[in-house]
């Protein structure tokens, strides 16, 4: 199985002097190409920090991260941002979008700014993605005229504009009600089924139960892992139960 990410003994600290504390304490984590993984753990356990380290969004103090065969530590900011832009997609709890642009323009903005293809091609791609996630008719709306779930779909479209090899999501369903969260997870499952690897940070057993593997973190370390089969729509209750039991067992 080819690895899209290999993180070895990652150490990351924040603060200086007496205030300095280790947030990642020698974490090793790998993600296969096309894999769907979740990271769970208590608040402050280092989940977001791990995601930032594995995606090269943030530097590491020790250990190394190899992404798609390249050691990220050896790269400059320009090369890192090129990799992030062309091979990675990011979705956060609430998408940051510009208020003076409509939904479509917000989705295409980063691609237009890169100026690597013409605007017609870029818009066509955005419209295909919007249709796919069920927001085709919202392209001219302001970002204040759509629901949280619709805005998150737009955020997903924006993250998929460059057909990334991996999509990182930091609590992408955290601000949504359970119905919207479920629908967003359907979209993630479809994207994953088409071959894009996904790494999601989540507190929600229902979200984690959709993935293939869960890494459980505590105090800057991965405590344990749990493997699940690919989600095929069956066996839903038992998957959620399995995840919930594991969370209870390790006390998160
Ligand atoms: N830029 C930063 N400067 C200083 N400390 C930071 C910074 N980012 C994170 N931390 C600290 O690192 C620890 C881990 O933070 P992190 O955001 O990775 O936690 P998390 O597991 O994602 O938590 P949550 O579930 O609340 O999002 C916390 O104690 C946090 O305060
Ligand atoms: Mg976090």
PDB file of C-alpha atoms and ligand atoms in Angstrom:
ATOM      1  CA  UNK A   1       0.000   0.000   0.000  1.00  0.00           C
ATOM      2  CA  UNK A   2       1.494   3.368  -0.986  1.00  0.00           C
ATOM      3  CA  UNK A   3       1.670   5.939   1.762  1.00  0.00           C
ATOM      4  CA  UNK A   4       0.557   9.456   1.026  1.00  0.00           C
ATOM      5  CA  UNK A   5       1.901  10.633   4.401  1.00  0.00           C
ATOM      6  CA  UNK A   6       4.532   9.215   6.699  1.00  0.00           C
ATOM      7  CA  UNK A   7       5.027  11.099   9.963  1.00  0.00           C
ATOM      8  CA  UNK A   8       7.907   9.810  12.106  1.00  0.00           C
ATOM      9  CA  UNK A   9       8.508  10.740  15.735  1.00  0.00           C
ATOM     10  CA  UNK A  10       7.026  14.205  15.311  1.00  0.00           C
ATOM     11  CA  UNK A  11       7.803  16.596  18.148  1.00  0.00           C
ATOM     12  CA  UNK A  12       6.142  19.984  18.383  1.00  0.00           C
ATOM     13  CA  UNK A  13       6.316  22.466  21.250  1.00  0.00           C
ATOM     14  CA  UNK A  14       4.719  25.832  21.790  1.00  0.00           C
ATOM     15  CA  UNK A  15       5.870  28.641  24.054  1.00  0.00           C
ATOM     16  CA  UNK A  16       9.268  29.699  25.358  1.00  0.00           C
ATOM     17  CA  UNK A  17      11.291  29.041  28.536  1.00  0.00           C
ATOM     18  CA  UNK A  18       9.141  28.031  31.513  1.00  0.00           C
ATOM     19  CA  UNK A  19       6.035  28.368  29.386  1.00  0.00           C
ATOM     20  CA  UNK A  20       7.294  25.881  26.820  1.00  0.00           C
ATOM     21  CA  UNK A  21       5.247  22.741  26.499  1.00  0.00           C
ATOM     22  CA  UNK A  22       5.387  19.757  24.208  1.00  0.00           C
ATOM     23  CA  UNK A  23       2.152  19.332  22.295  1.00  0.00           C
ATOM     24  CA  UNK A  24       3.286  16.436  20.109  1.00  0.00           C
ATOM     25  CA  UNK A  25       5.595  14.076  21.904  1.00  0.00           C
ATOM     26  CA  UNK A  26       7.174  11.849  19.258  1.00  0.00           C
ATOM     27  CA  UNK A  27       4.056  10.987  17.280  1.00  0.00           C
ATOM     28  CA  UNK A  28       4.329   8.581  14.372  1.00  0.00           C
ATOM     29  CA  UNK A  29       1.372   8.345  12.015  1.00  0.00           C
ATOM     30  CA  UNK A  30       0.936   7.143   8.455  1.00  0.00           C
ATOM     31  CA  UNK A  31      -1.873   7.552   5.964  1.00  0.00           C
ATOM     32  CA  UNK A  32      -2.271   5.338   2.915  1.00  0.00           C
ATOM     33  CA  UNK A  33      -3.234   6.698  -0.455  1.00  0.00           C
ATOM     34  CA  UNK A  34      -7.007   6.773  -0.667  1.00  0.00           C
ATOM     35  CA  UNK A  35      -7.463   5.971   3.018  1.00  0.00           C
ATOM     36  CA  UNK A  36     -10.207   7.518   5.176  1.00  0.00           C
ATOM     37  CA  UNK A  37      -9.023   8.186   8.719  1.00  0.00           C
ATOM     38  CA  UNK A  38     -10.300   9.999  11.773  1.00  0.00           C
ATOM     39  CA  UNK A  39      -8.422  11.484  14.714  1.00  0.00           C
ATOM     40  CA  UNK A  40     -10.232  11.622  18.040  1.00  0.00           C
ATOM     41  CA  UNK A  41      -9.176  12.692  21.509  1.00  0.00           C
ATOM     42  CA  UNK A  42      -9.894  15.166  24.285  1.00  0.00           C
ATOM     43  CA  UNK A  43      -9.687  18.897  23.705  1.00  0.00           C
ATOM     44  CA  UNK A  44      -6.055  19.976  23.786  1.00  0.00           C
ATOM     45  CA  UNK A  45      -4.671  16.494  23.075  1.00  0.00           C
ATOM     46  CA  UNK A  46      -2.916  17.714  19.917  1.00  0.00           C
ATOM     47  CA  UNK A  47      -5.282  16.655  17.115  1.00  0.00           C
ATOM     48  CA  UNK A  48      -5.215  19.928  15.183  1.00  0.00           C
ATOM     49  CA  UNK A  49      -1.496  20.296  15.788  1.00  0.00           C
ATOM     50  CA  UNK A  50      -0.939  16.828  14.323  1.00  0.00           C
ATOM     51  CA  UNK A  51      -3.053  17.716  11.301  1.00  0.00           C
ATOM     52  CA  UNK A  52      -1.091  20.921  10.779  1.00  0.00           C
ATOM     53  CA  UNK A  53       2.191  19.026  11.092  1.00  0.00           C
ATOM     54  CA  UNK A  54       1.198  16.273   8.660  1.00  0.00           C
ATOM     55  CA  UNK A  55      -0.006  18.790   6.098  1.00  0.00           C
ATOM     56  CA  UNK A  56       3.059  21.015   6.337  1.00  0.00           C
ATOM     57  CA  UNK A  57       0.849  23.908   7.484  1.00  0.00           C
ATOM     58  CA  UNK A  58       3.110  24.132  10.490  1.00  0.00           C
ATOM     59  CA  UNK A  59       6.772  23.196  10.952  1.00  0.00           C
ATOM     60  CA  UNK A  60       7.891  20.478  13.364  1.00  0.00           C
ATOM     61  CA  UNK A  61      10.635  20.689  16.001  1.00  0.00           C
ATOM     62  CA  UNK A  62      11.688  17.078  15.693  1.00  0.00           C
ATOM     63  CA  UNK A  63      11.044  13.994  13.588  1.00  0.00           C
ATOM     64  CA  UNK A  64       9.958  14.224   9.985  1.00  0.00           C
ATOM     65  CA  UNK A  65       6.988  14.288   7.680  1.00  0.00           C
ATOM     66  CA  UNK A  66       7.170  12.735   4.218  1.00  0.00           C
ATOM     67  CA  UNK A  67       4.316  13.721   1.949  1.00  0.00           C
ATOM     68  CA  UNK A  68       3.884  11.954  -1.380  1.00  0.00           C
ATOM     69  CA  UNK A  69       7.556  10.926  -1.280  1.00  0.00           C
ATOM     70  CA  UNK A  70       8.903  14.378  -0.307  1.00  0.00           C
ATOM     71  CA  UNK A  71      10.411  15.257   3.070  1.00  0.00           C
ATOM     72  CA  UNK A  72       8.534  18.429   4.008  1.00  0.00           C
ATOM     73  CA  UNK A  73      11.206  19.569   6.461  1.00  0.00           C
ATOM     74  CA  UNK A  74      13.622  20.218   3.634  1.00  0.00           C
ATOM     75  CA  UNK A  75      11.262  22.449   1.675  1.00  0.00           C
ATOM     76  CA  UNK A  76      10.938  26.207   1.610  1.00  0.00           C
ATOM     77  CA  UNK A  77       7.652  28.062   2.119  1.00  0.00           C
ATOM     78  CA  UNK A  78       7.073  28.448  -1.624  1.00  0.00           C
ATOM     79  CA  UNK A  79       7.446  24.709  -2.299  1.00  0.00           C
ATOM     80  CA  UNK A  80       5.299  23.881   0.721  1.00  0.00           C
ATOM     81  CA  UNK A  81       2.531  26.187  -0.373  1.00  0.00           C
ATOM     82  CA  UNK A  82       2.686  24.752  -3.917  1.00  0.00           C
ATOM     83  CA  UNK A  83       2.217  21.246  -2.492  1.00  0.00           C
ATOM     84  CA  UNK A  84      -0.624  22.373  -0.231  1.00  0.00           C
ATOM     85  CA  UNK A  85      -2.338  24.136  -3.089  1.00  0.00           C
ATOM     86  CA  UNK A  86      -2.025  21.383  -5.667  1.00  0.00           C
ATOM     87  CA  UNK A  87      -2.192  18.187  -3.629  1.00  0.00           C
ATOM     88  CA  UNK A  88      -4.090  18.998  -0.444  1.00  0.00           C
ATOM     89  CA  UNK A  89      -7.524  20.338   0.370  1.00  0.00           C
ATOM     90  CA  UNK A  90      -8.573  21.827   3.705  1.00  0.00           C
ATOM     91  CA  UNK A  91     -11.976  22.076   5.338  1.00  0.00           C
ATOM     92  CA  UNK A  92     -12.463  23.664   8.752  1.00  0.00           C
ATOM     93  CA  UNK A  93     -15.357  23.932  11.180  1.00  0.00           C
ATOM     94  CA  UNK A  94     -16.573  27.055   9.418  1.00  0.00           C
ATOM     95  CA  UNK A  95     -15.277  28.034   6.020  1.00  0.00           C
ATOM     96  CA  UNK A  96     -13.644  31.437   5.866  1.00  0.00           C
ATOM     97  CA  UNK A  97     -15.254  33.242   2.980  1.00  0.00           C
ATOM     98  CA  UNK A  98     -15.346  36.806   1.773  1.00  0.00           C
ATOM     99  CA  UNK A  99     -18.553  38.693   2.463  1.00  0.00           C
ATOM    100  CA  UNK A 100     -18.433  40.813  -0.668  1.00  0.00           C
ATOM    101  CA  UNK A 101     -18.275  37.827  -3.019  1.00  0.00           C
ATOM    102  CA  UNK A 102     -21.027  35.385  -3.910  1.00  0.00           C
ATOM    103  CA  UNK A 103     -20.715  31.644  -3.281  1.00  0.00           C
ATOM    104  CA  UNK A 104     -19.350  30.781  -6.720  1.00  0.00           C
ATOM    105  CA  UNK A 105     -16.730  33.532  -6.628  1.00  0.00           C
ATOM    106  CA  UNK A 106     -15.644  32.461  -3.159  1.00  0.00           C
ATOM    107  CA  UNK A 107     -15.180  28.901  -4.402  1.00  0.00           C
ATOM    108  CA  UNK A 108     -13.112  29.895  -7.416  1.00  0.00           C
ATOM    109  CA  UNK A 109     -11.135  32.731  -5.800  1.00  0.00           C
ATOM    110  CA  UNK A 110      -8.021  30.733  -4.791  1.00  0.00           C
ATOM    111  CA  UNK A 111      -7.859  29.058  -8.225  1.00  0.00           C
ATOM    112  CA  UNK A 112      -8.320  32.337 -10.087  1.00  0.00           C
ATOM    113  CA  UNK A 113      -5.628  33.921  -7.929  1.00  0.00           C
ATOM    114  CA  UNK A 114      -3.241  31.109  -8.914  1.00  0.00           C
ATOM    115  CA  UNK A 115      -4.108  31.951 -12.473  1.00  0.00           C
ATOM    116  CA  UNK A 116      -3.099  28.600 -13.818  1.00  0.00           C
ATOM    117  CA  UNK A 117      -6.181  28.000 -15.928  1.00  0.00           C
ATOM    118  CA  UNK A 118      -8.649  30.363 -17.497  1.00  0.00           C
ATOM    119  CA  UNK A 119     -11.639  31.557 -15.515  1.00  0.00           C
ATOM    120  CA  UNK A 120     -14.155  29.762 -17.743  1.00  0.00           C
ATOM    121  CA  UNK A 121     -12.518  26.386 -17.079  1.00  0.00           C
ATOM    122  CA  UNK A 122     -12.279  27.180 -13.375  1.00  0.00           C
ATOM    123  CA  UNK A 123     -15.943  28.230 -13.160  1.00  0.00           C
ATOM    124  CA  UNK A 124     -17.044  25.117 -15.047  1.00  0.00           C
ATOM    125  CA  UNK A 125     -15.194  22.921 -12.574  1.00  0.00           C
ATOM    126  CA  UNK A 126     -16.710  24.811  -9.622  1.00  0.00           C
ATOM    127  CA  UNK A 127     -20.209  24.424 -11.048  1.00  0.00           C
ATOM    128  CA  UNK A 128     -19.706  20.682 -11.518  1.00  0.00           C
ATOM    129  CA  UNK A 129     -18.615  20.386  -7.886  1.00  0.00           C
ATOM    130  CA  UNK A 130     -21.494  22.556  -6.652  1.00  0.00           C
ATOM    131  CA  UNK A 131     -23.968  20.380  -8.491  1.00  0.00           C
ATOM    132  CA  UNK A 132     -22.420  17.320  -7.019  1.00  0.00           C
ATOM    133  CA  UNK A 133     -22.732  18.502  -3.432  1.00  0.00           C
ATOM    134  CA  UNK A 134     -26.250  19.828  -3.986  1.00  0.00           C
ATOM    135  CA  UNK A 135     -25.731  23.607  -4.093  1.00  0.00           C
ATOM    136  CA  UNK A 136     -25.904  24.195  -7.864  1.00  0.00           C
ATOM    137  CA  UNK A 137     -28.651  26.794  -7.517  1.00  0.00           C
ATOM    138  CA  UNK A 138     -26.815  28.890  -4.911  1.00  0.00           C
ATOM    139  CA  UNK A 139     -23.979  30.254  -7.003  1.00  0.00           C
ATOM    140  CA  UNK A 140     -25.164  33.874  -6.927  1.00  0.00           C
ATOM    141  CA  UNK A 141     -26.099  33.959  -3.255  1.00  0.00           C
ATOM    142  CA  UNK A 142     -24.180  35.983  -0.722  1.00  0.00           C
ATOM    143  CA  UNK A 143     -22.473  33.910   1.933  1.00  0.00           C
ATOM    144  CA  UNK A 144     -24.934  35.332   4.473  1.00  0.00           C
ATOM    145  CA  UNK A 145     -27.869  33.978   2.464  1.00  0.00           C
ATOM    146  CA  UNK A 146     -27.112  30.278   2.860  1.00  0.00           C
ATOM    147  CA  UNK A 147     -27.329  27.808   5.734  1.00  0.00           C
ATOM    148  CA  UNK A 148     -24.342  26.518   7.671  1.00  0.00           C
ATOM    149  CA  UNK A 149     -24.582  23.167   5.897  1.00  0.00           C
ATOM    150  CA  UNK A 150     -24.730  24.861   2.495  1.00  0.00           C
ATOM    151  CA  UNK A 151     -21.745  27.042   3.359  1.00  0.00           C
ATOM    152  CA  UNK A 152     -19.797  23.970   4.402  1.00  0.00           C
ATOM    153  CA  UNK A 153     -20.644  22.337   1.052  1.00  0.00           C
ATOM    154  CA  UNK A 154     -19.231  25.418  -0.645  1.00  0.00           C
ATOM    155  CA  UNK A 155     -16.114  25.070   1.511  1.00  0.00           C
ATOM    156  CA  UNK A 156     -15.777  21.464   0.357  1.00  0.00           C
ATOM    157  CA  UNK A 157     -16.118  22.535  -3.294  1.00  0.00           C
ATOM    158  CA  UNK A 158     -13.363  25.091  -2.777  1.00  0.00           C
ATOM    159  CA  UNK A 159     -11.137  22.431  -1.179  1.00  0.00           C
ATOM    160  CA  UNK A 160     -11.714  20.080  -4.120  1.00  0.00           C
ATOM    161  CA  UNK A 161     -11.025  22.593  -6.900  1.00  0.00           C
ATOM    162  CA  UNK A 162      -7.508  21.261  -7.515  1.00  0.00           C
ATOM    163  CA  UNK A 163      -8.484  17.578  -7.207  1.00  0.00           C
ATOM    164  CA  UNK A 164      -6.296  17.028  -4.127  1.00  0.00           C
ATOM    165  CA  UNK A 165      -4.742  13.693  -3.202  1.00  0.00           C
ATOM    166  CA  UNK A 166      -5.840  14.229   0.382  1.00  0.00           C
ATOM    167  CA  UNK A 167      -8.508  16.269   2.080  1.00  0.00           C
ATOM    168  CA  UNK A 168      -7.890  17.404   5.659  1.00  0.00           C
ATOM    169  CA  UNK A 169     -10.900  18.271   7.778  1.00  0.00           C
ATOM    170  CA  UNK A 170     -10.625  19.808  11.248  1.00  0.00           C
ATOM    171  CA  UNK A 171     -14.053  19.226  12.808  1.00  0.00           C
ATOM    172  CA  UNK A 172     -15.798  19.920   9.494  1.00  0.00           C
ATOM    173  CA  UNK A 173     -19.169  18.936  10.932  1.00  0.00           C
ATOM    174  CA  UNK A 174     -18.603  20.552  14.332  1.00  0.00           C
ATOM    175  CA  UNK A 175     -20.884  23.524  13.650  1.00  0.00           C
ATOM    176  CA  UNK A 176     -23.677  21.556  11.978  1.00  0.00           C
ATOM    177  CA  UNK A 177     -26.836  19.863  13.207  1.00  0.00           C
ATOM    178  CA  UNK A 178     -26.898  16.081  12.983  1.00  0.00           C
ATOM    179  CA  UNK A 179     -28.845  15.950   9.710  1.00  0.00           C
ATOM    180  CA  UNK A 180     -26.454  18.327   7.942  1.00  0.00           C
ATOM    181  CA  UNK A 181     -23.496  16.539   9.493  1.00  0.00           C
ATOM    182  CA  UNK A 182     -24.775  13.258   8.108  1.00  0.00           C
ATOM    183  CA  UNK A 183     -25.192  14.752   4.650  1.00  0.00           C
ATOM    184  CA  UNK A 184     -21.697  16.220   4.730  1.00  0.00           C
ATOM    185  CA  UNK A 185     -20.361  12.798   5.729  1.00  0.00           C
ATOM    186  CA  UNK A 186     -22.172  11.283   2.727  1.00  0.00           C
ATOM    187  CA  UNK A 187     -20.247  13.737   0.561  1.00  0.00           C
ATOM    188  CA  UNK A 188     -16.932  12.853   2.212  1.00  0.00           C
ATOM    189  CA  UNK A 189     -17.662   9.143   1.723  1.00  0.00           C
ATOM    190  CA  UNK A 190     -18.302   9.711  -1.983  1.00  0.00           C
ATOM    191  CA  UNK A 191     -15.144  11.757  -2.402  1.00  0.00           C
ATOM    192  CA  UNK A 192     -13.180   9.040  -0.635  1.00  0.00           C
ATOM    193  CA  UNK A 193     -14.764   6.308  -2.761  1.00  0.00           C
ATOM    194  CA  UNK A 194     -13.375   8.122  -5.798  1.00  0.00           C
ATOM    195  CA  UNK A 195      -9.848   7.747  -4.435  1.00  0.00           C
ATOM    196  CA  UNK A 196      -9.130  10.884  -2.390  1.00  0.00           C
ATOM    197  CA  UNK A 197      -7.591  10.184   1.009  1.00  0.00           C
ATOM    198  CA  UNK A 198      -9.331  11.978   3.883  1.00  0.00           C
ATOM    199  CA  UNK A 199      -8.136  12.786   7.388  1.00  0.00           C
ATOM    200  CA  UNK A 200     -10.811  14.142   9.709  1.00  0.00           C
ATOM    201  CA  UNK A 201     -10.409  15.443  13.226  1.00  0.00           C
ATOM    202  CA  UNK A 202     -13.649  14.927  15.103  1.00  0.00           C
ATOM    203  CA  UNK A 203     -15.262  14.617  18.539  1.00  0.00           C
ATOM    204  CA  UNK A 204     -18.282  12.874  17.051  1.00  0.00           C
ATOM    205  CA  UNK A 205     -18.548   9.064  17.116  1.00  0.00           C
ATOM    206  CA  UNK A 206     -21.053   9.239  14.251  1.00  0.00           C
ATOM    207  CA  UNK A 207     -18.480  10.976  12.082  1.00  0.00           C
ATOM    208  CA  UNK A 208     -15.571   8.731  13.068  1.00  0.00           C
ATOM    209  CA  UNK A 209     -17.716   5.636  12.464  1.00  0.00           C
ATOM    210  CA  UNK A 210     -17.824   6.501   8.764  1.00  0.00           C
ATOM    211  CA  UNK A 211     -14.045   6.215   8.390  1.00  0.00           C
ATOM    212  CA  UNK A 212     -11.768   3.165   8.003  1.00  0.00           C
ATOM    213  CA  UNK A 213      -9.370   3.818  10.829  1.00  0.00           C
ATOM    214  CA  UNK A 214      -9.430   5.950  13.952  1.00  0.00           C
ATOM    215  CA  UNK A 215      -6.375   7.254  15.778  1.00  0.00           C
ATOM    216  CA  UNK A 216      -7.074   8.101  19.404  1.00  0.00           C
ATOM    217  CA  UNK A 217      -4.871  10.802  20.915  1.00  0.00           C
ATOM    218  CA  UNK A 218      -4.164  11.902  24.430  1.00  0.00           C
ATOM    219  CA  UNK A 219      -1.514  14.296  25.758  1.00  0.00           C
ATOM    220  CA  UNK A 220       0.299  14.607  22.459  1.00  0.00           C
ATOM    221  CA  UNK A 221       0.528  10.916  21.712  1.00  0.00           C
ATOM    222  CA  UNK A 222      -1.487   8.345  19.805  1.00  0.00           C
ATOM    223  CA  UNK A 223      -2.902   6.056  22.498  1.00  0.00           C
ATOM    224  CA  UNK A 224      -4.430   3.482  20.244  1.00  0.00           C
ATOM    225  CA  UNK A 225      -5.937   2.860  16.870  1.00  0.00           C
ATOM    226  CA  UNK A 226      -9.059   1.160  15.697  1.00  0.00           C
ATOM    227  CA  UNK A 227      -9.643  -0.302  12.267  1.00  0.00           C
ATOM    228  CA  UNK A 228     -13.044  -0.435  10.654  1.00  0.00           C
ATOM    229  CA  UNK A 229     -14.017  -1.891   7.316  1.00  0.00           C
ATOM    230  CA  UNK A 230     -14.884   0.488   4.479  1.00  0.00           C
ATOM    231  CA  UNK A 231     -18.338   1.880   5.219  1.00  0.00           C
ATOM    232  CA  UNK A 232     -20.836   0.295   2.866  1.00  0.00           C
ATOM    233  CA  UNK A 233     -24.042   1.687   4.324  1.00  0.00           C
ATOM    234  CA  UNK A 234     -24.780  -1.479   6.313  1.00  0.00           C
ATOM    235  CA  UNK A 235     -24.107  -2.207   9.941  1.00  0.00           C
ATOM    236  CA  UNK A 236     -24.354   1.456  10.911  1.00  0.00           C
ATOM    237  CA  UNK A 237     -25.497   1.012  14.504  1.00  0.00           C
ATOM    238  CA  UNK A 238     -22.813  -1.522  15.328  1.00  0.00           C
ATOM    239  CA  UNK A 239     -20.079   0.729  13.894  1.00  0.00           C
ATOM    240  CA  UNK A 240     -21.171   3.677  16.017  1.00  0.00           C
ATOM    241  CA  UNK A 241     -21.486   1.388  19.055  1.00  0.00           C
ATOM    242  CA  UNK A 242     -17.964   0.041  18.488  1.00  0.00           C
ATOM    243  CA  UNK A 243     -16.520   3.559  18.333  1.00  0.00           C
ATOM    244  CA  UNK A 244     -18.510   4.718  21.364  1.00  0.00           C
ATOM    245  CA  UNK A 245     -17.355   1.730  23.399  1.00  0.00           C
ATOM    246  CA  UNK A 246     -13.731   2.380  22.499  1.00  0.00           C
ATOM    247  CA  UNK A 247     -14.091   6.053  23.474  1.00  0.00           C
ATOM    248  CA  UNK A 248     -15.559   5.016  26.804  1.00  0.00           C
ATOM    249  CA  UNK A 249     -12.842   2.401  27.326  1.00  0.00           C
ATOM    250  CA  UNK A 250     -10.029   4.907  26.900  1.00  0.00           C
ATOM    251  CA  UNK A 251     -11.939   7.690  28.600  1.00  0.00           C
ATOM    252  CA  UNK A 252     -12.432  10.317  25.931  1.00  0.00           C
TER     253      UNK A 252
HETATM  254  N1  LIG B   1      -0.164  28.322  18.223  1.00  0.00           N
HETATM  255  C1  LIG B   1      -0.170  27.863  19.464  1.00  0.00           C
HETATM  256  N2  LIG B   1       0.516  28.493  20.449  1.00  0.00           N
HETATM  257  C2  LIG B   1       0.541  28.013  21.695  1.00  0.00           C
HETATM  258  N3  LIG B   1      -0.078  26.890  22.093  1.00  0.00           N
HETATM  259  C3  LIG B   1      -0.779  26.219  21.166  1.00  0.00           C
HETATM  260  C4  LIG B   1      -0.871  26.667  19.815  1.00  0.00           C
HETATM  261  N4  LIG B   1      -1.622  25.787  19.130  1.00  0.00           N
HETATM  262  C5  LIG B   1      -2.001  24.846  20.026  1.00  0.00           C
HETATM  263  N5  LIG B   1      -1.495  25.102  21.231  1.00  0.00           N
HETATM  264  C6  LIG B   1      -1.678  24.280  22.441  1.00  0.00           C
HETATM  265  O1  LIG B   1      -1.378  22.951  22.094  1.00  0.00           O
HETATM  266  C7  LIG B   1      -2.257  22.035  22.722  1.00  0.00           C
HETATM  267  C8  LIG B   1      -2.921  21.168  21.674  1.00  0.00           C
HETATM  268  O2  LIG B   1      -3.718  21.994  20.830  1.00  0.00           O
HETATM  269  P1  LIG B   1      -4.569  21.416  19.638  1.00  0.00           P
HETATM  270  O3  LIG B   1      -5.198  22.593  18.996  1.00  0.00           O
HETATM  271  O4  LIG B   1      -3.717  20.563  18.782  1.00  0.00           O
HETATM  272  O5  LIG B   1      -5.632  20.531  20.410  1.00  0.00           O
HETATM  273  P2  LIG B   1      -6.884  19.726  19.843  1.00  0.00           P
HETATM  274  O6  LIG B   1      -6.708  18.300  20.222  1.00  0.00           O
HETATM  275  O7  LIG B   1      -7.073  20.047  18.409  1.00  0.00           O
HETATM  276  O8  LIG B   1      -8.052  20.346  20.739  1.00  0.00           O
HETATM  277  P3  LIG B   1      -9.592  20.722  20.352  1.00  0.00           P
HETATM  278  O9  LIG B   1     -10.344  19.429  20.358  1.00  0.00           O
HETATM  279  O10 LIG B   1      -9.994  21.624  21.461  1.00  0.00           O
HETATM  280  O11 LIG B   1      -9.571  21.397  19.020  1.00  0.00           O
HETATM  281  C9  LIG B   1      -3.204  22.880  23.545  1.00  0.00           C
HETATM  282  O12 LIG B   1      -2.754  22.888  24.859  1.00  0.00           O
HETATM  283  C10 LIG B   1      -3.108  24.245  22.913  1.00  0.00           C
HETATM  284  O13 LIG B   1      -3.350  25.248  23.834  1.00  0.00           O
HETATM  285 MG1  LIG B   2      -8.475  21.165  17.381  1.00  0.00          MG
END
